[in-house]
Coordinates of N, CA and C in Angstrom, one line a residue:
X1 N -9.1 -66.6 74.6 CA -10.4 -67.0 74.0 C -11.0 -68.2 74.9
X2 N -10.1 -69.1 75.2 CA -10.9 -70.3 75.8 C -11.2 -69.9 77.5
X3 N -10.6 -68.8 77.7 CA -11.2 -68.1 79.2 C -12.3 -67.8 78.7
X4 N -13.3 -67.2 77.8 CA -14.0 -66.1 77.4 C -15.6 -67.2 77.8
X5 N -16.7 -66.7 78.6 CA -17.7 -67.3 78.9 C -18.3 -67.3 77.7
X6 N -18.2 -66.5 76.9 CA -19.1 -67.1 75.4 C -18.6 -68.1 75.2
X7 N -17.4 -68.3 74.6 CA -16.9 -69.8 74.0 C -17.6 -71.0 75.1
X8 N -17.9 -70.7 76.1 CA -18.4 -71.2 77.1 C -20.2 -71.9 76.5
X9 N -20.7 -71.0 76.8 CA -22.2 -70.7 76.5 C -22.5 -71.4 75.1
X10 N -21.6 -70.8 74.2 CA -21.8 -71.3 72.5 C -21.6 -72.7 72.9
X11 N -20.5 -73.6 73.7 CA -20.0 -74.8 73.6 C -21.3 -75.7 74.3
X12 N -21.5 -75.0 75.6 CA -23.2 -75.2 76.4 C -24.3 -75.5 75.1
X13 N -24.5 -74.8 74.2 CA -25.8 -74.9 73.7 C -25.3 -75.8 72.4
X14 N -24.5 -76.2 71.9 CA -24.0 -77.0 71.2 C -24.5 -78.6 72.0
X15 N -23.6 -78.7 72.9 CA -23.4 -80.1 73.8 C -25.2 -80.3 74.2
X16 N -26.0 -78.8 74.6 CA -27.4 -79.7 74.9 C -27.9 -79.7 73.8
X17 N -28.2 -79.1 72.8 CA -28.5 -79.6 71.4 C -27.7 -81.4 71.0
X18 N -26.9 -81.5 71.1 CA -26.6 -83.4 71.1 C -27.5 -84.1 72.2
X19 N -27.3 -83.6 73.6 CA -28.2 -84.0 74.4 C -29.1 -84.8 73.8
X20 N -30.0 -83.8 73.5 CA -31.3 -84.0 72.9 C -31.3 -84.7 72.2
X21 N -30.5 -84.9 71.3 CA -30.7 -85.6 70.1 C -30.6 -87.1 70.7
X22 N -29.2 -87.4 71.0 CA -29.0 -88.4 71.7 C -30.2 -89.4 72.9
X23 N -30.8 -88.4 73.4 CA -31.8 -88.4 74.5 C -33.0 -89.0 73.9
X24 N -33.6 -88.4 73.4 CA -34.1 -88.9 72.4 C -34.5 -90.0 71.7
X25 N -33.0 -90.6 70.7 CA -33.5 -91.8 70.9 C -32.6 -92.7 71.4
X26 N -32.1 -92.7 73.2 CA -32.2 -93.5 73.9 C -33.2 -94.1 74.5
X27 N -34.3 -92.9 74.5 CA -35.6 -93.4 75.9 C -36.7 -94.3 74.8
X28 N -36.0 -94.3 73.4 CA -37.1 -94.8 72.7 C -37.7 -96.6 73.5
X29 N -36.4 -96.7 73.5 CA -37.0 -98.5 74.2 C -36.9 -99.0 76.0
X30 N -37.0 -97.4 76.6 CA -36.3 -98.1 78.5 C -37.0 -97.0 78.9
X31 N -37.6 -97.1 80.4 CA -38.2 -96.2 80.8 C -37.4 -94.7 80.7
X32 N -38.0 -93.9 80.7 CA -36.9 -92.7 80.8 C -36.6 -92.3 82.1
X33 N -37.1 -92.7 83.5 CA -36.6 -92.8 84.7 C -35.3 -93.7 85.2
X34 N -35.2 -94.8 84.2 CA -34.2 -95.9 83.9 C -33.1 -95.1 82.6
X35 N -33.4 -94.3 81.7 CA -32.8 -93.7 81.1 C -31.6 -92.4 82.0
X36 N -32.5 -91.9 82.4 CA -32.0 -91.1 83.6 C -30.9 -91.4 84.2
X37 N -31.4 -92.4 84.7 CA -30.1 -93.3 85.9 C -29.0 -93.8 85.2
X38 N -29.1 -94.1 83.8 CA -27.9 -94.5 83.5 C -27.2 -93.3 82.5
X39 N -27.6 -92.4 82.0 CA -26.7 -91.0 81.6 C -26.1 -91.0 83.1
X40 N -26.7 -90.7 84.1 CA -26.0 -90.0 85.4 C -25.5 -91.1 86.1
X41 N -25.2 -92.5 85.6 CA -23.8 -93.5 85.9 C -23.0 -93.1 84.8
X42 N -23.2 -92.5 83.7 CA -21.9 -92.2 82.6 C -21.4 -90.5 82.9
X43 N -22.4 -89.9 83.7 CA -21.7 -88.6 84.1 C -20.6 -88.7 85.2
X44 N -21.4 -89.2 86.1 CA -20.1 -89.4 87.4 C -18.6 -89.5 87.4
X45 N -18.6 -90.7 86.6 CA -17.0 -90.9 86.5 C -16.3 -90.2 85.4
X46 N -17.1 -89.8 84.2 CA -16.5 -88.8 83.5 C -15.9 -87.7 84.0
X47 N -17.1 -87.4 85.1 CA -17.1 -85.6 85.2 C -15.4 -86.3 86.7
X48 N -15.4 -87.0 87.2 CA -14.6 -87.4 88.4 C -12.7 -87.4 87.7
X49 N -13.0 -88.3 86.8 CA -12.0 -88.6 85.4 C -11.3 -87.1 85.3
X50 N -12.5 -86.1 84.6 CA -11.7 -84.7 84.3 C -11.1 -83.8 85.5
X51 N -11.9 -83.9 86.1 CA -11.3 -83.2 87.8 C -10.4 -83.7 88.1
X52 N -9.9 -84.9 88.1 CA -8.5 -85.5 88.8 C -7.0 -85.0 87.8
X53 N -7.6 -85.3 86.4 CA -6.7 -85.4 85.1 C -6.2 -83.8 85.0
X54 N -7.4 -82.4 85.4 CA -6.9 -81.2 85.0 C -6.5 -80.6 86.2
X55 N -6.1 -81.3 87.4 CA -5.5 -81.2 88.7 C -6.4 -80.2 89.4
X56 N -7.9 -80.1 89.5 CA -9.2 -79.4 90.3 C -9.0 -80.1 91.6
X57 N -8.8 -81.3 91.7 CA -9.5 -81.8 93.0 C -9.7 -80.6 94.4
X58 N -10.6 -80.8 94.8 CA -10.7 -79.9 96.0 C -10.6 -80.9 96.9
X59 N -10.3 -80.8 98.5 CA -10.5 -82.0 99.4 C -11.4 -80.9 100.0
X60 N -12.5 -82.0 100.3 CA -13.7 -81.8 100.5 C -13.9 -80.7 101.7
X61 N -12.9 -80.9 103.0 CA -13.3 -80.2 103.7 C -12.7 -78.2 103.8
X62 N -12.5 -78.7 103.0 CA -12.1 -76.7 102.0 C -13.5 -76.2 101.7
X63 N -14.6 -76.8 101.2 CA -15.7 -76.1 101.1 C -17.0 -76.3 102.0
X64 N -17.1 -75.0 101.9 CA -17.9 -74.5 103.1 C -19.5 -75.1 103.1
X65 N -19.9 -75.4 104.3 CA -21.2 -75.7 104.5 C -22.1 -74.9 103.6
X66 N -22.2 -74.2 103.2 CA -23.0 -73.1 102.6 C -23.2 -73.4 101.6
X67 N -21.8 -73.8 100.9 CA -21.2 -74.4 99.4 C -22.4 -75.2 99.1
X68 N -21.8 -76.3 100.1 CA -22.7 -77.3 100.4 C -23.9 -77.8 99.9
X69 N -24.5 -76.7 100.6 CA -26.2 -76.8 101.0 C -26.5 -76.3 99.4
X70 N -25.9 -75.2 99.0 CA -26.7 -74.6 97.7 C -26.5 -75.9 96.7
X71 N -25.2 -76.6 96.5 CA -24.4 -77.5 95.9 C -26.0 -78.8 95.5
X72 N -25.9 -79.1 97.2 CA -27.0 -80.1 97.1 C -28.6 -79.8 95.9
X73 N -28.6 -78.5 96.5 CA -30.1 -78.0 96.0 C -29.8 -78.2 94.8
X74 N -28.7 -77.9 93.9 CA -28.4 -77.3 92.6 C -28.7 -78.6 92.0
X75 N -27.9 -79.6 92.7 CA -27.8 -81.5 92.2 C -29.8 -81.9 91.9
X76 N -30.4 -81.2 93.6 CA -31.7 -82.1 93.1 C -32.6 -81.0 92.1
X77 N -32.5 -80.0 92.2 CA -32.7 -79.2 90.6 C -33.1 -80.1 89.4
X78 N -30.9 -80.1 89.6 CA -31.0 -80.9 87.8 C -31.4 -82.2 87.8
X79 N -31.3 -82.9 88.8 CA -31.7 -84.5 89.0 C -33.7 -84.1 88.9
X80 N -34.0 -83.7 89.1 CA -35.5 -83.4 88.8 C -36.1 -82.8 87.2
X81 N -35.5 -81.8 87.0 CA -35.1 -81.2 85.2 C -34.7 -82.7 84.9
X82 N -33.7 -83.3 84.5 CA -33.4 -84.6 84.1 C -34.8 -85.5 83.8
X83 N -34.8 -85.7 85.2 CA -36.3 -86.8 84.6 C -37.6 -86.3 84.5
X84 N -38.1 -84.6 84.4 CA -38.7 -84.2 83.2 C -38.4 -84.1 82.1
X85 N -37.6 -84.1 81.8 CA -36.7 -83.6 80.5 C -37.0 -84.8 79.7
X86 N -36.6 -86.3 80.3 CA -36.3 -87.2 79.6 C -37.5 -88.2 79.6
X87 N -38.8 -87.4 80.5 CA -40.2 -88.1 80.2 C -41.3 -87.4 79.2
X88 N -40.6 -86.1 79.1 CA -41.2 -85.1 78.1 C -40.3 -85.3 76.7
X89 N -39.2 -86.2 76.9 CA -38.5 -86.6 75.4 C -39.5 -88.0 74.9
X90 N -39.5 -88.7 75.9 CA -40.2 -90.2 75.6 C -41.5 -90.1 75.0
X91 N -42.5 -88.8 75.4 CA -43.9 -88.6 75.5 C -44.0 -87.5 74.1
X92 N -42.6 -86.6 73.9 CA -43.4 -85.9 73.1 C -42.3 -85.8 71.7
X93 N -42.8 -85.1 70.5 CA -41.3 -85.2 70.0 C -40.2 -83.7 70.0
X94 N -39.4 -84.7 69.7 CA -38.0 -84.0 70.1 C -37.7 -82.4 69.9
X95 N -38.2 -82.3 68.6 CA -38.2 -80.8 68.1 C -39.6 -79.8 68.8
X96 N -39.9 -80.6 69.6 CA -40.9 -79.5 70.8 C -40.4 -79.5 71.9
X97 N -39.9 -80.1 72.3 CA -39.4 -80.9 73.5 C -38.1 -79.6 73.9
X98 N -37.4 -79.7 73.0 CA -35.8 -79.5 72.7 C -36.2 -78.7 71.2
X99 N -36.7 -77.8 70.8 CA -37.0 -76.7 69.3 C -35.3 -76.9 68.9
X100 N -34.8 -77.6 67.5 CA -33.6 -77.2 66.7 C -34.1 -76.3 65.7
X101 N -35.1 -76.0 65.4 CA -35.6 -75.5 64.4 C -34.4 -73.8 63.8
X102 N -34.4 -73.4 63.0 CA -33.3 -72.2 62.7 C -34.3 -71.1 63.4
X103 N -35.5 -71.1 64.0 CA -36.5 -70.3 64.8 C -35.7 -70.4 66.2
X104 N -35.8 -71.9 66.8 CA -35.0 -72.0 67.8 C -33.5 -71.8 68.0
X105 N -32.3 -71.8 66.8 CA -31.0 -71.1 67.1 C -31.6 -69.7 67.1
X106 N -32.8 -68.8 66.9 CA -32.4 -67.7 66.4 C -33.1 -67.0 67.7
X107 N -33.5 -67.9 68.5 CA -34.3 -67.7 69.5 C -32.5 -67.4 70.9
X108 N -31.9 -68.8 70.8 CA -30.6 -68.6 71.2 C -29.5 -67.8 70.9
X109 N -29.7 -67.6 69.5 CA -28.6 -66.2 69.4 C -29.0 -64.8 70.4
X110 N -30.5 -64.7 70.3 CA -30.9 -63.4 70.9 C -30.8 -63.2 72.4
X111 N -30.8 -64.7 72.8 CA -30.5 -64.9 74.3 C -29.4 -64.3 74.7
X112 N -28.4 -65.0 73.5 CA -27.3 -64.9 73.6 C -26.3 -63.4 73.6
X113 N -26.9 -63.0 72.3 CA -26.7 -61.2 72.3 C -27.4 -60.6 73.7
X114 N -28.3 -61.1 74.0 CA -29.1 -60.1 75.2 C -28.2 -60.5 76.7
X115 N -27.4 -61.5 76.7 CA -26.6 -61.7 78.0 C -25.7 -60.6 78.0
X116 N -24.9 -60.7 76.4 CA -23.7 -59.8 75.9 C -24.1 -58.5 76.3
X117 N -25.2 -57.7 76.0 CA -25.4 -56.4 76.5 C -25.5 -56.5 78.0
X118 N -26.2 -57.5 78.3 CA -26.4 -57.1 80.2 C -24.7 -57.1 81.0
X119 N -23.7 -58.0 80.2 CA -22.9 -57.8 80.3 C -21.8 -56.8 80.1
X120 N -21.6 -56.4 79.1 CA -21.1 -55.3 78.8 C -21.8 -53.8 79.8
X121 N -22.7 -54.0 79.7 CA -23.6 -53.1 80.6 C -23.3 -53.0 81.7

């Protein structure tokens, strides 16, 4: 079960549903560009912490330039999502922003069933 990418996915949309919440009202009193930067000083050494502790480490020069390059793109992605994310939390509210609404889980279940058939498929 804990192989299984749904347990995966379910645990994903749980964790960014806290996000949000949390997100929220952090940016209520710091810029959210300043909010930004400091979630991703609390991600770093977490995420560094688990890789060492569950014996992942890769040495670096094992992955391929290619890796790389996509790797980088992927970082300024989410480093750009990030600080939309958390200027559209500061500016708008949360349940638009980030919908918990039982509209929006039911919006995610269907996501969710509709992966499971492309899957299975």
């Amino acid at each position: 079960m804990a192989a299984s990418w749904l347990v995966w996915a379910f645990l994903s949309a749980v964790f960014a549903a806290a996000t949000a919440i949390f997100a929220k009202m952090g940016v209520e009193a710091v810029n959210s560009n300043v909010a930004t930067l400091i979630r991703t000083l609390v991600i770093l050494p977490t995420l560094a912490l688990f890789v060492f502790a569950t014996g992942q480490w890769q040495p670096p020069s094992a992955i391929s330039p290619r890796t790389y390059l996509f790797l980088v793109l992927s970082g300024l992605a989410t480093g750009a999502s990030w600080l939309c994310y958390f200027r559209a939390l500061q500016l708008g509210d949360a349940s638009r922003v980030a919908p918990m609404s039982a509209t929006g889980w039911l919006g995610v279940a269907l996501i969710g069933a509709g992966a499971v058939v492309i899957a299975v498929s």
